Short mmCIF file of C-alpha atoms in Angstrom, two decimals:
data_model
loop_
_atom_site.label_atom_id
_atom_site.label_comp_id
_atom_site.label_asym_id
_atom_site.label_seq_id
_atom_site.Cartn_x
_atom_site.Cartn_y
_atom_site.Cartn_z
CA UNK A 749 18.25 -86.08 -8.97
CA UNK A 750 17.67 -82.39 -9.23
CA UNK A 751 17.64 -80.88 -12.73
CA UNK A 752 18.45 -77.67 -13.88
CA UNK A 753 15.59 -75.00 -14.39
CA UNK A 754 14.92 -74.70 -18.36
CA UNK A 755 15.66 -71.53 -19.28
CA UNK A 756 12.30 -69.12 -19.47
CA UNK A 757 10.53 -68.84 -22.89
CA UNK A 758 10.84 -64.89 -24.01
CA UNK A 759 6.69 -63.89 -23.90
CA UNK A 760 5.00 -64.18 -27.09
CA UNK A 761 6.97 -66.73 -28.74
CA UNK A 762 6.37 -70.24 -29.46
CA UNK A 763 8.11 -73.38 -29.95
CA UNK A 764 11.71 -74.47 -27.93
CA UNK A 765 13.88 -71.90 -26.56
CA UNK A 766 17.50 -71.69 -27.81
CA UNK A 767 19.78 -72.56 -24.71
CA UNK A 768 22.91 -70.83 -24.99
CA UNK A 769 24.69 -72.68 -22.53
CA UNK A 770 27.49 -75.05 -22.64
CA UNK A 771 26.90 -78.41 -23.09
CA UNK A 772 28.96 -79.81 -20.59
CA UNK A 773 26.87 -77.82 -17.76
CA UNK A 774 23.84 -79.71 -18.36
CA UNK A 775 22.14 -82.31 -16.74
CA UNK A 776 21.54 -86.02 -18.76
CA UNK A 777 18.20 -85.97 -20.38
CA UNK A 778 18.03 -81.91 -20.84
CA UNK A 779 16.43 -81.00 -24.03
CA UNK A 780 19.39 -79.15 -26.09
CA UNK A 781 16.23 -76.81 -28.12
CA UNK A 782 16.29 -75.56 -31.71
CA UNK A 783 19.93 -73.75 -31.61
CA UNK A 784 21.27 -71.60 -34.22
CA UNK A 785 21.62 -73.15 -37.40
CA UNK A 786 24.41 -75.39 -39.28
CA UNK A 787 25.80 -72.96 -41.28
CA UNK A 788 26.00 -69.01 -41.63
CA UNK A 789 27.74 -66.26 -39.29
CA UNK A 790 25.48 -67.32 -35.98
CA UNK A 791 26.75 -71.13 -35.40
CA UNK A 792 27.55 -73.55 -32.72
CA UNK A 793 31.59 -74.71 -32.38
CA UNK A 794 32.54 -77.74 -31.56
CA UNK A 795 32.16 -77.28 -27.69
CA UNK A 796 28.47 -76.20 -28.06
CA UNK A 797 29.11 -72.68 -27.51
CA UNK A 798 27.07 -70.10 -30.12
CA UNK A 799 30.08 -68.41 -32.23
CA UNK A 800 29.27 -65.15 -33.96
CA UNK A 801 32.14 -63.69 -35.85
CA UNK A 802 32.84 -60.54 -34.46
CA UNK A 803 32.46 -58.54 -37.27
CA UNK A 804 28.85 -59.83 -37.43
CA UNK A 805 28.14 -59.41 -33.96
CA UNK A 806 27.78 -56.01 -33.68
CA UNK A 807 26.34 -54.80 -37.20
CA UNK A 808 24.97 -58.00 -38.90
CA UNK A 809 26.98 -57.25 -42.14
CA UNK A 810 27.82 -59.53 -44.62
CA UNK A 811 31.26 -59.93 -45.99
CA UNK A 812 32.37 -56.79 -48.69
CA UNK A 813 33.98 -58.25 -51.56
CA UNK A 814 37.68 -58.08 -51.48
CA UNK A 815 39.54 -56.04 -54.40
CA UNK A 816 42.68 -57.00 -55.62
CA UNK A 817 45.08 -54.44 -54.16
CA UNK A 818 47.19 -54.79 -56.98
CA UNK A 819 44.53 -53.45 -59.37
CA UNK A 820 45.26 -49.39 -58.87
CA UNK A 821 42.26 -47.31 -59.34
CA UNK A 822 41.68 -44.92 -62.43
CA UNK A 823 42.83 -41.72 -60.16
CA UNK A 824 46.07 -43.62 -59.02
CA UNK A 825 46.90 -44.54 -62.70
CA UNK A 826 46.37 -41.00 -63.59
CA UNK A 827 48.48 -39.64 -60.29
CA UNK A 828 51.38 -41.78 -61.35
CA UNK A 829 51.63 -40.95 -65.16
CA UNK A 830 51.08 -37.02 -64.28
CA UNK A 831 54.33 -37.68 -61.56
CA UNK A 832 56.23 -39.42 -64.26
CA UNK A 833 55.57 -36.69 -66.77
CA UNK A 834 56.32 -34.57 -64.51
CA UNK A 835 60.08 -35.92 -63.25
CA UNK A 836 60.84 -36.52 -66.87
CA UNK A 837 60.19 -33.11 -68.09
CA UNK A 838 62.08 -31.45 -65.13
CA UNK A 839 64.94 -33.59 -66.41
CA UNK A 840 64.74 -32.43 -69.78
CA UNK A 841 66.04 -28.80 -68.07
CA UNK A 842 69.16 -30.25 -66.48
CA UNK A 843 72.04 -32.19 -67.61
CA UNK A 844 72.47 -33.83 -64.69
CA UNK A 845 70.39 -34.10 -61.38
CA UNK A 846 70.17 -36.61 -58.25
CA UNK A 847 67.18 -38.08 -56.17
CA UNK A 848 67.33 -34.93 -53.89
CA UNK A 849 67.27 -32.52 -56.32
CA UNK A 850 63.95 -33.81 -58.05
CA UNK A 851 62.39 -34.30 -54.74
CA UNK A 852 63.14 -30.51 -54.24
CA UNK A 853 61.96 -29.36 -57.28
CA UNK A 854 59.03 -32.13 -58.01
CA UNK A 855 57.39 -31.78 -54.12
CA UNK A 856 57.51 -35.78 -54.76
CA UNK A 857 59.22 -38.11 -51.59
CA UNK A 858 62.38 -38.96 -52.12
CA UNK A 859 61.60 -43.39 -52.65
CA UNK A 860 59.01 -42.52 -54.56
CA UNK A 861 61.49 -40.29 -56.64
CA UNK A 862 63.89 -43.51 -56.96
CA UNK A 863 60.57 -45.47 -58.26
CA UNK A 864 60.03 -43.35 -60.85
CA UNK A 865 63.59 -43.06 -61.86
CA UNK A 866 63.68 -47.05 -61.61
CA UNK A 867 61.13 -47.41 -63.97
CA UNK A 868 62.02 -44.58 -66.69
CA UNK A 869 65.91 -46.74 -66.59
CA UNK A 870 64.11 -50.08 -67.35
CA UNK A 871 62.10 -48.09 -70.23
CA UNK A 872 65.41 -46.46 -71.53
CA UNK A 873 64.59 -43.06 -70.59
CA UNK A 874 66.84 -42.37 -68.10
CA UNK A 875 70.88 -43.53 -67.23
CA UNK A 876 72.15 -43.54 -64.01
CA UNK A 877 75.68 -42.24 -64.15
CA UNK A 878 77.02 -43.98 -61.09
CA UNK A 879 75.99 -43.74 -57.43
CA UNK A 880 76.91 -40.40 -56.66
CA UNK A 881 77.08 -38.44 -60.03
CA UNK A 882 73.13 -38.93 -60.63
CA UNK A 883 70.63 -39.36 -63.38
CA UNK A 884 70.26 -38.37 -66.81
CA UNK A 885 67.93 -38.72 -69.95
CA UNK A 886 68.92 -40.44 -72.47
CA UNK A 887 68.15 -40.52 -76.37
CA UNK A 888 64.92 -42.13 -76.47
CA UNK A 889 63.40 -38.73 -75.32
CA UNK A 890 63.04 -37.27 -78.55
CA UNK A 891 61.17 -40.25 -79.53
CA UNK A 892 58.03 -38.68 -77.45
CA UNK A 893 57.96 -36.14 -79.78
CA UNK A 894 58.26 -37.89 -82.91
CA UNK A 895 54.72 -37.82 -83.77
CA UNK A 896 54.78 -33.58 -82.94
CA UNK A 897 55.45 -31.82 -86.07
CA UNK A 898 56.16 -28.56 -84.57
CA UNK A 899 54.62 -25.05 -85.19
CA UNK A 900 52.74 -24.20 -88.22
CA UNK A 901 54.13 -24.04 -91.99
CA UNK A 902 55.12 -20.78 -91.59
CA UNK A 903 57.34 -21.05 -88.67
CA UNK A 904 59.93 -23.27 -90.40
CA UNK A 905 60.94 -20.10 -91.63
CA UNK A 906 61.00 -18.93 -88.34
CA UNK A 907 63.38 -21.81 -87.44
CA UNK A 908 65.73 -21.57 -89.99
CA UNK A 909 66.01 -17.73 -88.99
CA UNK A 910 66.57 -18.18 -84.88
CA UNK A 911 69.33 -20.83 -86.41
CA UNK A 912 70.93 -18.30 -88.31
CA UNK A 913 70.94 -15.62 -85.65
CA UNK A 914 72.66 -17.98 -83.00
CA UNK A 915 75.40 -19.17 -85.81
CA UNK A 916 76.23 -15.50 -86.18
CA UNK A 917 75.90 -14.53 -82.83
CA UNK A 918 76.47 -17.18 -81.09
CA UNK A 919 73.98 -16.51 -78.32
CA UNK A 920 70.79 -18.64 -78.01
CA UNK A 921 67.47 -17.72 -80.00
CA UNK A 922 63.87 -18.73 -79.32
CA UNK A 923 60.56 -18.65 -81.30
CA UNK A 924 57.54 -17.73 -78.77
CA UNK A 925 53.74 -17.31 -79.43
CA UNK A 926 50.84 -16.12 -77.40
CA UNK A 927 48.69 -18.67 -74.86
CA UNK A 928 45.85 -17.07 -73.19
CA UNK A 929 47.92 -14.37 -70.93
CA UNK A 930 51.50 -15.09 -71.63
CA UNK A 931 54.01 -16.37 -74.51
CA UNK A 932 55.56 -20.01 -74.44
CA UNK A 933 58.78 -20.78 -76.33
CA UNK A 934 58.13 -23.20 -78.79
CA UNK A 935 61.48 -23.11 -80.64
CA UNK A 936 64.56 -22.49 -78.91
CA UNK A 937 68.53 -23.26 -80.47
CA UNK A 938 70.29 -23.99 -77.01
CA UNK A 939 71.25 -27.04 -78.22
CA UNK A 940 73.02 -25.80 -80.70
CA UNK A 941 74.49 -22.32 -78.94
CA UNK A 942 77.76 -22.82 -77.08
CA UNK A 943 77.05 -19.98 -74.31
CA UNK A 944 73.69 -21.23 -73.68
CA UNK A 945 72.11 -20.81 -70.06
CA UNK A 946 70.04 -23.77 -69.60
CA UNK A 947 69.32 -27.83 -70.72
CA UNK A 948 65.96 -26.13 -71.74
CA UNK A 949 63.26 -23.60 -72.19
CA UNK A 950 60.72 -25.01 -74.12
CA UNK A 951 57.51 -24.62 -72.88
CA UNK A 952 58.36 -22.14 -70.53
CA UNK A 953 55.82 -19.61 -69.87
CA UNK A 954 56.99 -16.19 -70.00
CA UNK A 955 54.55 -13.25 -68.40
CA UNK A 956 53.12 -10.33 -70.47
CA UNK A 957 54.77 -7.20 -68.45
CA UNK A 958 58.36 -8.73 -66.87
CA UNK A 959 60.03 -10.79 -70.15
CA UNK A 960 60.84 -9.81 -73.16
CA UNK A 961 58.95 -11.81 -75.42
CA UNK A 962 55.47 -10.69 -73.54
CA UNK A 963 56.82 -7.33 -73.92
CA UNK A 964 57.39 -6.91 -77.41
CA UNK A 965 54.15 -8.72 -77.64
CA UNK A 966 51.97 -6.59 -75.76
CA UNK A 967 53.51 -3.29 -77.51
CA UNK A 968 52.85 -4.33 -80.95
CA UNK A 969 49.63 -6.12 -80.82
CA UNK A 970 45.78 -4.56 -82.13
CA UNK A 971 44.70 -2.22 -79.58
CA UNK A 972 41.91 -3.87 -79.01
CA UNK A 973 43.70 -7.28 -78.12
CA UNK A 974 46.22 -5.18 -75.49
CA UNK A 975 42.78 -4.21 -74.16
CA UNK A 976 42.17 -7.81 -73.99
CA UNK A 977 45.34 -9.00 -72.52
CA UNK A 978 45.33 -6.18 -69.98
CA UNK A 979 42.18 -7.56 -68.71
CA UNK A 980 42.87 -10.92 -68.23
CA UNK A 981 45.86 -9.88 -66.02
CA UNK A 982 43.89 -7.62 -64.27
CA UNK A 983 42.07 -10.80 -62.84
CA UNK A 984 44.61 -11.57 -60.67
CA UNK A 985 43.47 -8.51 -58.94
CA UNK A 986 42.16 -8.37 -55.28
CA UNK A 987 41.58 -4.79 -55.17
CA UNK A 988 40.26 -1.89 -57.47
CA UNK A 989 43.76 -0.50 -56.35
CA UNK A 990 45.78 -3.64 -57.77
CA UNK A 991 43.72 -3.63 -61.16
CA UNK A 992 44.31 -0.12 -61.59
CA UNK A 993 48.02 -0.60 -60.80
CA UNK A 994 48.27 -3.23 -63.46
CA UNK A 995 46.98 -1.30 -66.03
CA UNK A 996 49.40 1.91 -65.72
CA UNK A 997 52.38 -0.36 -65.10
CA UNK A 998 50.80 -2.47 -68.57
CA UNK A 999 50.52 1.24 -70.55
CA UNK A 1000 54.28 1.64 -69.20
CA UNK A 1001 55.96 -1.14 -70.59
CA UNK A 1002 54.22 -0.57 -74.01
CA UNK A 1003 55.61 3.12 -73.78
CA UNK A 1004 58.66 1.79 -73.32
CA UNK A 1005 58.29 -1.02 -75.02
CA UNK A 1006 57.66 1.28 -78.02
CA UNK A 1007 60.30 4.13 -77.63
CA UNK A 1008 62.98 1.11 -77.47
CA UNK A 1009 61.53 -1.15 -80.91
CA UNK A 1010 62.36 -4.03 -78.85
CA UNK A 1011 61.32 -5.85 -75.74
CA UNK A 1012 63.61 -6.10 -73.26
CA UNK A 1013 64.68 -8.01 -70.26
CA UNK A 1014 67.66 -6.22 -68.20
CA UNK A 1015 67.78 -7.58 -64.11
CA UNK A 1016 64.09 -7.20 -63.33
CA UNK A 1017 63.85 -11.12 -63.47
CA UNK A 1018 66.50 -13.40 -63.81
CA UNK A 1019 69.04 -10.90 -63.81
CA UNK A 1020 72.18 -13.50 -64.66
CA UNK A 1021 70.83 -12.79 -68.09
CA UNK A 1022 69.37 -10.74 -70.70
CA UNK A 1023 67.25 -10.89 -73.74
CA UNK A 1024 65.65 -9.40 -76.27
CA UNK A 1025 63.27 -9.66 -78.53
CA UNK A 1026 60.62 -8.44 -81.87
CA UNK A 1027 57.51 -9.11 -83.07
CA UNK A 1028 56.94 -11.83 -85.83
CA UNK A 1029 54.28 -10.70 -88.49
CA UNK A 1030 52.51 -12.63 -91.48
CA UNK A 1031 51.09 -10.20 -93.58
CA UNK A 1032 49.40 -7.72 -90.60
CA UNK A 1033 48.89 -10.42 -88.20
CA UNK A 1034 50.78 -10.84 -85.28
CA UNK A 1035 51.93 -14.41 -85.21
CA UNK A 1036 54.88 -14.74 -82.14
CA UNK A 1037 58.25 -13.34 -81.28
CA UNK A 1038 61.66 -14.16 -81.93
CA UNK A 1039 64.25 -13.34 -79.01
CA UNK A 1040 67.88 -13.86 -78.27
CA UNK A 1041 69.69 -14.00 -74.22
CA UNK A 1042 72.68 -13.48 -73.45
CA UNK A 1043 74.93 -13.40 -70.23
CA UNK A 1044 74.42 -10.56 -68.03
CA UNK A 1045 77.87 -9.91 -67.08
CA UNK A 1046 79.22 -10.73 -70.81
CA UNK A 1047 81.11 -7.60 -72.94
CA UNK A 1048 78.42 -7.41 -75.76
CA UNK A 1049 77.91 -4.83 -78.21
CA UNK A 1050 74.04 -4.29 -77.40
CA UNK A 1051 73.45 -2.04 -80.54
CA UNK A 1052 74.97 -4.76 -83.06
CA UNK A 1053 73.00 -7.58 -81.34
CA UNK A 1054 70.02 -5.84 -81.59
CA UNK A 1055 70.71 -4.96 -85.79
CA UNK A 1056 71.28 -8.71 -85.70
CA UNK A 1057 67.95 -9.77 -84.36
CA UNK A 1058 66.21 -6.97 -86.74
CA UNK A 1059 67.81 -8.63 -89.68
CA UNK A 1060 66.85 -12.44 -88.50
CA UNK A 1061 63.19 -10.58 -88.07
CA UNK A 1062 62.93 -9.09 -91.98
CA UNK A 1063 64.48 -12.32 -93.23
CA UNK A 1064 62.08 -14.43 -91.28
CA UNK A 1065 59.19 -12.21 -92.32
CA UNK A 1066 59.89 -12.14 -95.91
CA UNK A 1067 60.43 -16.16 -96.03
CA UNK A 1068 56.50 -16.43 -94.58
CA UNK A 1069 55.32 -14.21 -96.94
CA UNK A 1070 56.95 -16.83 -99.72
CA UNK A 1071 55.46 -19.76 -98.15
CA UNK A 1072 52.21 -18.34 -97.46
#
């Protein structure tokens, strides 16, 4: 009986050839060689045949150690808390405000929106008020800022004189102070003014040459700090041309600023209102502002509101001086 030819021994090696073909093809007797081994990616099946798997096949790797997918990585933790943050302290501005809205405002997909808003109810942050009506926050806010004791010492005083002003006035007050190249309310009485404009405006960033807070700021600080001031905005600059224009429209508003006593805020931005506002001193330092809005299209008597603000201003001053 004819056998089958062996298959040919690659040159230079030694010792049996590995015959990678099928079992059931060869003739009785046929030596079977040294095949792969046992165990391992390269290994003979059942039917004889050399398996590789084919992940193997082409790269030799060995297996990557899997990763729980459940664990999220220190960037996804921090993604998700900074979204959360965020959504909660957009809802802080608003009564009242559905899935759309925050995806508007937040840039966030709508499911992941509902997520969020999912897990801030099961904390106790946030009520759903039915299935049409939308979302809103709920008490346990003002626990995050339990541990935040406010502004320093000397703007309790402060405070108690923005409180004042809206009881007599009615209108809404707020306490601002400088950060970097623009002044940030800190203290505001919305809550407590009947003919207030929004949820919430603390924290809001309010620019050196269009509000009037950064106005009355920029008039009545050091010269050598306007100097300062002036230049950071000018940063913002492409051009010699746009620097230049942002220092005569800055030497502007101070004029005016100046000629006035008080900044002001009259349709340039966010023209459903206006405001005004004064500087806060301690001693000769310039320590914030203090500013009340009021409706655009309301009758108000302009000149009264203004010897109203003056008088929360001397009263405010004169309290720091006692506590400091």
């Amino acid at each position: 009986m004819l056998r089958a030819p062996r298959p040919a021994r690659l040159a230079g090696t030694t010792g049996p050839t590995t015959d990678l073909t099928p079992a059931d093809s060869r003739g009785k007797g046929e030596p079977k060689g040294a095949g792969p081994p046992r165990s391992g990616p390269g290994r003979r099946n059942r039917s004889g045949l050399h398996f590789c798997p084919p992940r193997y096949r082409m790269l030799g790797e060995m297996p990557r150690p899997r990763t729980d997918p459940m664990t999220p990585t220190p960037s996804k933790t921090v993604r998700s808390v900074e979204r959360t943050l965020q959504l909660l302290e957009f809802m802080n501005r608003v009564a009242v405000v559905r899935v759309q809205d925050l995806a508007a405002q937040t840039d966030l997909p709508a499911p992941t929106v509902v997520r969020l808003l999912e897990t801030l109810i099961a904390a106790g942050y946030v009520r759903k008020l039915g299935r049409t009506a939308g979302y809103c926050v709920t008490e346990k806010v003002t626990a995050l800022g339990a541990g935040h004791h406010g502004l320093p010492q000397v703007f309790e005083v402060a405070r108690q004189a923005a409180e004042a002003l809206t009881r007599r006035t009615l209108w809404p007050a707020a306490l601002a102070t400088l950060d970097v190249d623009a002044l940030v309310i800190r203290f505001s009485t919305i809550p407590m003014s009947p003919l207030s404009h929004y949820q919430s405006t603390i924290n809001r960033r309010m620019t050196l040459l269009d509000y009037a807070h950064g106005r009355a700021y920029l008039a009545f600080c050091p010269a050598a700090e306007r100097r300062h001031l002036v230049a950071l905005l000018q940063q913002s600059a492409a051009t010699p041309a746009e620097a230049q224009a942002i220092e005569e429209r800055a030497a502007a508003v101070v004029a005016m600023t100046r000629a006035s006593g008080f900044g002001e805020r009259s349709g340039n931005v966010q023209p459903e209102t206006h405001s005004l506002a004064l500087p806060l001193r301690l001693g000769a330092k310039l320590v914030g502002t203090l500013g009340v809005t009021y409706f655009a299209r309301a009758q108000v008597d302009v000149p009264a509101l203004k010897a109203e603000l003056r008088a929360a201003v001397v009263a405010c001053e004169s309290g720091a001086q006692a506590v400091g």
